[in-house]
Short mmCIF file of N, CA, C and O in Angstrom, two decimals:
data_model
loop_
_atom_site.label_atom_id
_atom_site.label_comp_id
_atom_site.label_asym_id
_atom_site.label_seq_id
_atom_site.Cartn_x
_atom_site.Cartn_y
_atom_site.Cartn_z
N UNK A 1 76.20 -73.99 -17.09
CA UNK A 1 76.91 -73.32 -15.91
C UNK A 1 75.24 -72.25 -15.31
O UNK A 1 74.20 -72.66 -15.88
N UNK A 2 75.42 -72.17 -13.80
CA UNK A 2 74.99 -71.88 -12.66
C UNK A 2 74.83 -71.23 -11.99
O UNK A 2 75.84 -71.76 -11.17
N UNK A 3 73.53 -71.34 -11.17
CA UNK A 3 73.80 -71.71 -9.46
C UNK A 3 74.37 -70.37 -9.10
O UNK A 3 74.03 -68.90 -9.62
N UNK A 4 74.60 -69.76 -7.77
CA UNK A 4 75.02 -69.02 -6.83
C UNK A 4 76.86 -67.81 -8.71
O UNK A 4 76.51 -67.00 -8.40
N UNK A 5 77.95 -68.86 -8.44
CA UNK A 5 78.58 -68.23 -9.80
C UNK A 5 77.72 -67.96 -10.36
O UNK A 5 78.54 -66.24 -10.16
N UNK A 6 76.70 -68.34 -11.24
CA UNK A 6 76.33 -67.66 -11.99
C UNK A 6 75.65 -66.35 -11.68
O UNK A 6 75.60 -65.03 -12.34
N UNK A 7 74.82 -66.22 -10.41
CA UNK A 7 74.21 -64.87 -9.59
C UNK A 7 75.28 -63.99 -9.75
O UNK A 7 75.24 -62.81 -10.30
N UNK A 8 75.83 -64.19 -8.95
CA UNK A 8 77.20 -63.32 -8.56
C UNK A 8 78.82 -62.41 -9.83
O UNK A 8 78.63 -61.37 -9.87
N UNK A 9 77.64 -63.76 -10.76
CA UNK A 9 78.63 -62.82 -12.01
C UNK A 9 77.67 -61.70 -13.12
O UNK A 9 77.89 -61.00 -13.40
N UNK A 10 76.65 -62.19 -12.72
CA UNK A 10 75.59 -61.42 -13.11
C UNK A 10 75.59 -59.80 -12.21
O UNK A 10 75.05 -58.67 -12.93
N UNK A 11 75.86 -59.61 -11.00
CA UNK A 11 75.76 -58.69 -10.54
C UNK A 11 77.50 -57.40 -10.79
O UNK A 11 77.60 -56.70 -9.46
N UNK A 12 78.02 -58.09 -11.38
CA UNK A 12 79.21 -57.32 -11.88
C UNK A 12 78.90 -55.95 -12.93
O UNK A 12 77.20 -55.75 -12.90
N UNK A 13 79.89 -54.73 -12.49
CA UNK A 13 79.21 -53.82 -12.71
C UNK A 13 78.92 -53.31 -14.59
O UNK A 13 79.70 -53.99 -15.19
N UNK A 14 77.76 -52.72 -15.42
CA UNK A 14 77.86 -53.14 -16.87
C UNK A 14 77.62 -51.66 -16.88
O UNK A 14 76.75 -50.67 -16.63
N UNK A 15 78.40 -51.48 -18.54
CA UNK A 15 77.37 -50.28 -18.67
C UNK A 15 76.60 -50.25 -19.86
O UNK A 15 77.29 -51.33 -21.40
N UNK A 16 75.63 -49.74 -20.19
CA UNK A 16 74.95 -49.89 -21.61
C UNK A 16 74.40 -48.51 -22.12
O UNK A 16 74.07 -47.49 -21.76
N UNK A 17 75.06 -48.35 -23.78
CA UNK A 17 73.96 -46.73 -24.12
C UNK A 17 72.45 -47.57 -24.81
O UNK A 17 71.72 -48.82 -25.47
N UNK A 18 71.56 -46.98 -24.89
CA UNK A 18 70.42 -46.68 -25.54
C UNK A 18 70.05 -45.74 -26.20
O UNK A 18 70.02 -44.94 -25.84
N UNK A 19 69.02 -46.13 -27.37
CA UNK A 19 68.08 -45.17 -27.47
C UNK A 19 67.20 -45.57 -28.03
O UNK A 19 65.85 -46.15 -28.23
N UNK A 20 65.67 -43.82 -27.60
CA UNK A 20 64.23 -44.81 -27.72
C UNK A 20 63.60 -44.57 -28.60
O UNK A 20 64.54 -42.42 -28.67
N UNK A 21 63.48 -45.07 -29.36
CA UNK A 21 62.27 -44.04 -30.22
C UNK A 21 60.73 -44.15 -30.46
O UNK A 21 60.45 -45.30 -29.66
N UNK A 22 60.29 -43.15 -30.78
CA UNK A 22 58.73 -43.08 -30.57
C UNK A 22 58.25 -41.80 -30.74
O UNK A 22 58.57 -41.24 -30.29
N UNK A 23 56.85 -42.16 -29.35
CA UNK A 23 56.95 -40.71 -28.58
C UNK A 23 57.68 -39.96 -27.88
O UNK A 23 56.71 -40.70 -26.88
N UNK A 24 58.74 -39.55 -27.12
CA UNK A 24 59.30 -39.56 -26.38
C UNK A 24 59.95 -38.51 -25.74
O UNK A 24 60.94 -38.11 -25.43
N UNK A 25 59.71 -37.60 -26.94
CA UNK A 25 59.51 -35.83 -26.71
C UNK A 25 58.98 -35.00 -26.21
O UNK A 25 58.03 -35.63 -27.08
N UNK A 26 59.42 -34.42 -25.01
CA UNK A 26 57.69 -33.21 -25.00
C UNK A 26 56.65 -33.83 -23.94
O UNK A 26 55.85 -33.39 -23.79
N UNK A 27 57.17 -35.28 -23.62
CA UNK A 27 56.55 -36.12 -22.50
C UNK A 27 56.75 -36.69 -21.64
O UNK A 27 56.90 -37.36 -20.88
N UNK A 28 58.05 -35.94 -20.90
CA UNK A 28 58.51 -35.74 -19.93
C UNK A 28 59.00 -37.18 -19.63
O UNK A 28 59.74 -37.58 -18.84
N UNK A 29 59.24 -37.84 -20.75
CA UNK A 29 60.60 -39.14 -21.15
C UNK A 29 61.90 -38.73 -19.70
O UNK A 29 62.61 -39.99 -19.24
N UNK A 30 62.53 -38.28 -20.28
CA UNK A 30 64.08 -37.94 -19.72
C UNK A 30 64.10 -37.93 -17.75
O UNK A 30 65.07 -38.79 -17.54
N UNK A 31 62.92 -36.96 -17.52
CA UNK A 31 62.76 -37.12 -16.32
C UNK A 31 61.83 -38.46 -15.50
O UNK A 31 62.78 -39.10 -14.19
N UNK A 32 61.49 -38.99 -16.57
CA UNK A 32 60.82 -40.30 -15.61
C UNK A 32 61.87 -41.47 -15.55
O UNK A 32 61.76 -42.62 -14.86
N UNK A 33 63.44 -41.24 -16.30
CA UNK A 33 64.12 -41.90 -17.44
C UNK A 33 64.77 -41.66 -16.26
O UNK A 33 65.58 -42.92 -15.25
N UNK A 34 65.31 -40.81 -15.82
CA UNK A 34 66.48 -39.98 -14.18
C UNK A 34 65.61 -40.74 -13.36
O UNK A 34 66.26 -41.15 -12.16
N UNK A 35 64.18 -40.84 -13.11
CA UNK A 35 63.22 -41.46 -11.39
C UNK A 35 63.36 -42.44 -11.42
O UNK A 35 64.57 -43.69 -10.24
N UNK A 36 63.72 -43.59 -12.51
CA UNK A 36 63.45 -44.97 -12.27
C UNK A 36 65.35 -44.84 -12.03
O UNK A 36 65.40 -45.09 -11.75
N UNK A 37 65.54 -44.32 -13.10
CA UNK A 37 67.71 -45.07 -13.37
C UNK A 37 67.57 -44.94 -11.69
O UNK A 37 68.12 -45.34 -11.05
N UNK A 38 67.66 -43.69 -11.20
CA UNK A 38 67.38 -43.64 -9.67
C UNK A 38 67.78 -44.68 -8.64
O UNK A 38 67.65 -45.07 -7.57
N UNK A 39 65.65 -44.71 -8.85
CA UNK A 39 65.34 -45.51 -8.56
C UNK A 39 65.93 -47.41 -7.91
O UNK A 39 65.74 -47.77 -6.62
N UNK A 40 66.25 -47.25 -9.82
CA UNK A 40 67.13 -48.91 -9.70
C UNK A 40 68.84 -48.48 -8.37
O UNK A 40 69.54 -49.36 -8.96
N UNK A 41 69.53 -47.29 -8.82
CA UNK A 41 70.73 -46.85 -8.09
C UNK A 41 71.84 -46.92 -8.85
O UNK A 41 72.78 -47.39 -9.13
N UNK A 42 71.08 -46.77 -10.32
CA UNK A 42 72.01 -46.37 -11.56
C UNK A 42 72.27 -45.19 -11.58
O UNK A 42 71.86 -44.46 -11.67
N UNK A 43 73.64 -45.54 -12.53
CA UNK A 43 74.03 -43.95 -12.89
C UNK A 43 74.51 -43.87 -14.67
O UNK A 43 74.83 -45.16 -15.08
N UNK A 44 74.53 -42.52 -15.16
CA UNK A 44 74.53 -42.26 -16.27
C UNK A 44 74.11 -41.28 -16.52
O UNK A 44 73.89 -40.12 -16.34
N UNK A 45 73.10 -40.59 -17.48
CA UNK A 45 72.43 -39.91 -18.50
C UNK A 45 71.67 -40.55 -19.66
O UNK A 45 71.73 -41.13 -19.50
N UNK A 46 70.72 -39.62 -20.27
CA UNK A 46 70.06 -39.60 -20.46
C UNK A 46 69.57 -37.84 -21.45
O UNK A 46 69.84 -37.11 -20.85
N UNK A 47 69.69 -37.86 -22.79
CA UNK A 47 69.55 -36.62 -23.80
C UNK A 47 68.33 -36.76 -24.43
O UNK A 47 68.10 -37.99 -24.89
N UNK A 48 67.58 -35.47 -25.27
CA UNK A 48 66.86 -35.61 -26.55
C UNK A 48 68.09 -35.56 -27.41
O UNK A 48 68.67 -35.17 -27.09
N UNK A 49 67.90 -36.01 -28.22
CA UNK A 49 68.29 -36.10 -29.25
C UNK A 49 68.07 -35.10 -30.86
O UNK A 49 66.49 -34.31 -30.53
N UNK A 50 68.29 -34.69 -32.09
CA UNK A 50 68.37 -33.70 -32.76
C UNK A 50 66.66 -34.68 -33.81
O UNK A 50 66.09 -33.63 -34.79
N UNK A 51 67.19 -35.46 -33.86
CA UNK A 51 66.12 -36.70 -34.76
C UNK A 51 64.91 -36.92 -33.69
O UNK A 51 64.55 -37.98 -34.00
N UNK A 52 64.92 -36.12 -32.79
CA UNK A 52 63.38 -36.85 -32.42
C UNK A 52 63.37 -38.19 -30.97
O UNK A 52 61.95 -39.27 -30.55
N UNK A 53 64.84 -38.81 -31.15
CA UNK A 53 64.56 -40.53 -30.03
C UNK A 53 65.04 -39.29 -28.61
O UNK A 53 65.86 -38.68 -28.29
N UNK A 54 65.60 -40.19 -27.78
CA UNK A 54 66.02 -39.80 -26.45
C UNK A 54 66.69 -40.51 -26.69
O UNK A 54 66.72 -42.45 -26.75
N UNK A 55 68.44 -40.79 -25.99
CA UNK A 55 69.56 -42.07 -26.00
C UNK A 55 70.22 -41.01 -25.01
O UNK A 55 69.80 -40.22 -24.40
N UNK A 56 70.55 -41.95 -23.97
CA UNK A 56 71.55 -42.07 -23.56
C UNK A 56 72.61 -42.88 -22.69
O UNK A 56 72.78 -44.40 -23.84
N UNK A 57 73.19 -43.56 -21.65
CA UNK A 57 73.79 -44.70 -21.31
C UNK A 57 73.63 -44.69 -19.58
O UNK A 57 73.00 -43.63 -18.72
N UNK A 58 73.71 -45.63 -19.05
CA UNK A 58 73.31 -46.39 -18.47
C UNK A 58 74.33 -47.82 -17.18
O UNK A 58 75.31 -48.56 -17.88
N UNK A 59 74.71 -47.16 -16.27
CA UNK A 59 75.82 -48.47 -15.45
C UNK A 59 75.28 -48.48 -14.21
O UNK A 59 74.73 -47.89 -13.26
N UNK A 60 75.55 -49.98 -13.46
CA UNK A 60 75.63 -49.47 -12.85
C UNK A 60 75.35 -51.95 -13.28
O UNK A 60 75.91 -52.08 -12.97
N UNK A 61 75.22 -52.50 -11.47
CA UNK A 61 75.31 -54.37 -10.87
C UNK A 61 73.61 -54.12 -12.82
O UNK A 61 72.63 -53.56 -13.03
N UNK A 62 74.49 -55.45 -13.31
CA UNK A 62 73.65 -55.85 -14.55
C UNK A 62 72.74 -56.04 -13.86
O UNK A 62 71.38 -55.88 -15.27
N UNK A 63 71.79 -56.93 -13.10
CA UNK A 63 71.02 -56.78 -12.71
C UNK A 63 69.57 -55.62 -12.49
O UNK A 63 68.52 -55.58 -13.60
N UNK A 64 70.25 -54.04 -12.15
CA UNK A 64 69.48 -53.31 -12.19
C UNK A 64 69.24 -52.91 -13.71
O UNK A 64 68.42 -51.99 -14.04
N UNK A 65 70.40 -52.95 -14.72
CA UNK A 65 70.50 -52.39 -15.36
C UNK A 65 69.80 -53.09 -16.47
O UNK A 65 68.81 -52.14 -17.14
N UNK A 66 68.80 -53.61 -16.92
CA UNK A 66 68.39 -54.46 -17.32
C UNK A 66 67.18 -54.36 -16.90
O UNK A 66 66.50 -54.57 -17.81
N UNK A 67 67.10 -54.33 -15.97
CA UNK A 67 65.26 -53.38 -15.54
C UNK A 67 65.16 -52.37 -15.58
O UNK A 67 64.17 -52.51 -16.22
N UNK A 68 65.73 -51.70 -15.71
CA UNK A 68 65.92 -50.03 -16.94
C UNK A 68 65.83 -50.32 -18.07
O UNK A 68 64.88 -49.69 -19.38
N UNK A 69 66.72 -51.45 -18.77
CA UNK A 69 66.06 -51.98 -19.84
C UNK A 69 64.64 -52.67 -20.38
O UNK A 69 63.67 -51.33 -21.60
N UNK A 70 64.19 -53.21 -19.74
CA UNK A 70 62.75 -53.45 -19.85
C UNK A 70 61.72 -51.85 -19.52
O UNK A 70 60.94 -51.73 -20.61
N UNK A 71 62.62 -51.50 -18.36
CA UNK A 71 61.44 -49.65 -18.51
C UNK A 71 61.57 -49.54 -19.90
O UNK A 71 60.57 -48.83 -20.48
N UNK A 72 63.00 -49.42 -19.98
CA UNK A 72 62.37 -48.86 -21.37
C UNK A 72 61.82 -49.08 -22.53
O UNK A 72 62.00 -48.34 -23.68
N UNK A 73 61.97 -50.18 -22.11
CA UNK A 73 61.17 -51.12 -23.75
C UNK A 73 60.15 -51.31 -23.82
O UNK A 73 59.28 -50.45 -24.82
N UNK A 74 59.52 -50.42 -22.29
CA UNK A 74 58.34 -51.13 -22.38
C UNK A 74 57.17 -50.78 -21.71
O UNK A 74 56.26 -50.14 -21.66
N UNK A 75 57.84 -49.39 -20.44
CA UNK A 75 56.60 -48.54 -19.95
C UNK A 75 57.14 -46.92 -20.70
O UNK A 75 56.70 -46.16 -20.51
N UNK A 76 58.18 -46.63 -19.56
CA UNK A 76 58.81 -44.91 -20.19
C UNK A 76 57.47 -44.48 -19.33
O UNK A 76 57.25 -44.18 -18.26
N UNK A 77 57.16 -42.63 -20.15
CA UNK A 77 56.79 -41.87 -18.99
C UNK A 77 55.42 -42.17 -19.62
O UNK A 77 54.98 -42.83 -20.82
N UNK A 78 54.24 -41.41 -19.11
CA UNK A 78 52.92 -42.38 -18.98
C UNK A 78 52.24 -41.86 -20.19
O UNK A 78 51.72 -42.48 -21.10
N UNK A 79 53.67 -40.36 -20.71
CA UNK A 79 52.14 -40.31 -21.97
C UNK A 79 52.83 -40.20 -23.32
O UNK A 79 52.80 -40.60 -24.27
N UNK A 80 54.18 -41.30 -22.82
CA UNK A 80 55.23 -41.80 -24.29
C UNK A 80 54.80 -43.06 -25.16
O UNK A 80 53.86 -43.34 -24.25
N UNK A 81 55.24 -43.35 -26.37
CA UNK A 81 54.64 -44.30 -26.65
C UNK A 81 56.30 -44.43 -27.22
O UNK A 81 56.20 -44.20 -28.11
N UNK A 82 56.62 -45.54 -26.35
CA UNK A 82 57.74 -46.29 -27.72
C UNK A 82 57.56 -47.49 -28.59
O UNK A 82 57.03 -48.20 -28.62
N UNK A 83 58.19 -46.91 -29.38
CA UNK A 83 58.20 -47.54 -30.79
C UNK A 83 58.90 -48.73 -31.48
O UNK A 83 59.17 -50.25 -31.28
N UNK A 84 60.74 -48.56 -30.20
CA UNK A 84 61.57 -48.87 -30.49
C UNK A 84 62.53 -48.18 -29.58
O UNK A 84 62.91 -47.29 -28.93
N UNK A 85 63.33 -49.70 -28.63
CA UNK A 85 64.88 -49.53 -27.71
C UNK A 85 65.66 -50.21 -28.36
O UNK A 85 65.62 -51.86 -28.38
N UNK A 86 66.31 -49.17 -28.45
CA UNK A 86 67.35 -50.45 -28.88
C UNK A 86 68.45 -49.57 -28.15
O UNK A 86 69.01 -48.95 -27.71
N UNK A 87 69.94 -51.53 -27.44
CA UNK A 87 70.52 -51.14 -26.88
C UNK A 87 72.55 -51.39 -27.39
O UNK A 87 72.83 -52.48 -28.56
N UNK A 88 73.50 -50.81 -26.79
CA UNK A 88 74.80 -50.71 -27.69
C UNK A 88 75.31 -50.58 -26.60
O UNK A 88 75.81 -50.42 -25.26
N UNK A 89 77.19 -51.04 -27.37
CA UNK A 89 78.01 -51.12 -26.29
C UNK A 89 77.71 -51.31 -24.80
O UNK A 89 78.33 -51.12 -24.50
N UNK A 90 77.06 -52.64 -24.77
CA UNK A 90 77.27 -53.48 -23.65
C UNK A 90 79.06 -54.47 -23.49
O UNK A 90 79.27 -54.60 -24.42
N UNK A 91 78.77 -53.53 -21.89
CA UNK A 91 80.33 -53.90 -21.89
C UNK A 91 80.51 -54.30 -20.11
O UNK A 91 79.54 -53.34 -19.66
N UNK A 92 80.83 -55.45 -19.24
CA UNK A 92 81.63 -55.13 -18.08
C UNK A 92 82.47 -53.82 -17.91
O UNK A 92 83.22 -53.69 -18.95
N UNK A 93 82.18 -53.41 -16.55
CA UNK A 93 83.48 -52.31 -16.51
C UNK A 93 83.54 -52.19 -15.13
O UNK A 93 83.44 -52.55 -14.33
N UNK A 94 84.90 -52.03 -15.00
CA UNK A 94 85.10 -52.15 -13.83
C UNK A 94 84.83 -51.26 -12.12
O UNK A 94 85.13 -51.63 -11.02
N UNK A 95 84.24 -50.16 -12.46
CA UNK A 95 84.15 -49.40 -11.79
C UNK A 95 82.73 -48.32 -12.80
O UNK A 95 82.95 -47.96 -13.98
N UNK A 96 81.69 -47.69 -11.53
CA UNK A 96 81.18 -46.22 -12.52
C UNK A 96 81.90 -45.50 -12.48
O UNK A 96 82.75 -44.44 -12.59
N UNK A 97 81.40 -44.98 -14.41
CA UNK A 97 81.92 -43.55 -14.73
C UNK A 97 81.70 -42.30 -15.13
O UNK A 97 81.83 -41.54 -15.75
N UNK A 98 80.22 -42.63 -13.85
CA UNK A 98 79.44 -41.39 -13.73
C UNK A 98 79.69 -40.94 -12.02
O UNK A 98 79.23 -42.19 -11.43
N UNK A 99 79.34 -40.11 -11.85
CA UNK A 99 78.50 -40.59 -10.22
C UNK A 99 76.96 -40.54 -9.59
O UNK A 99 76.39 -40.86 -8.82
N UNK A 100 76.20 -39.94 -11.07
CA UNK A 100 74.89 -39.78 -10.52
C UNK A 100 74.12 -40.16 -11.88
O UNK A 100 74.93 -40.26 -12.61
N UNK A 101 72.53 -40.04 -12.03
CA UNK A 101 72.02 -39.59 -13.23
C UNK A 101 71.55 -38.66 -12.87
O UNK A 101 70.67 -37.88 -12.85
N UNK A 102 72.04 -38.30 -14.83
CA UNK A 102 71.78 -37.05 -14.79
C UNK A 102 70.74 -36.60 -16.47
O UNK A 102 71.16 -37.71 -17.59
N UNK A 103 70.75 -35.60 -16.57
CA UNK A 103 69.24 -35.24 -17.86
C UNK A 103 70.97 -34.61 -17.81
O UNK A 103 70.72 -32.60 -17.58
N UNK A 104 71.04 -34.67 -19.26
CA UNK A 104 71.71 -34.09 -20.39
C UNK A 104 70.74 -32.43 -21.24
O UNK A 104 70.01 -33.65 -21.62
N UNK A 105 71.42 -31.90 -21.68
CA UNK A 105 70.78 -30.81 -22.09
C UNK A 105 70.83 -31.19 -24.14
O UNK A 105 72.16 -31.02 -24.09
#
């Protein structure tokens, strides 16, 4: 398969959960993640965990969600040091389940 049909297929809405490890707390990681997600037009959330990681969920067009996944894997906030980014529960969704992209406490 390929071509235009595959492209249209890719632009369906997806939801993915993520958890990023490394030096990702106290470095404005959540704020930057929110900014990047909003720039990409995604919805979802991000929060710090008690075990030093940052986790969240992103939802939106598949291609945009992939861009955020790459960003979470390689870029992050300026002072962050990402050692690992794990993604789970990736699935197609019929509609967005969040209104915007929030930082949760």
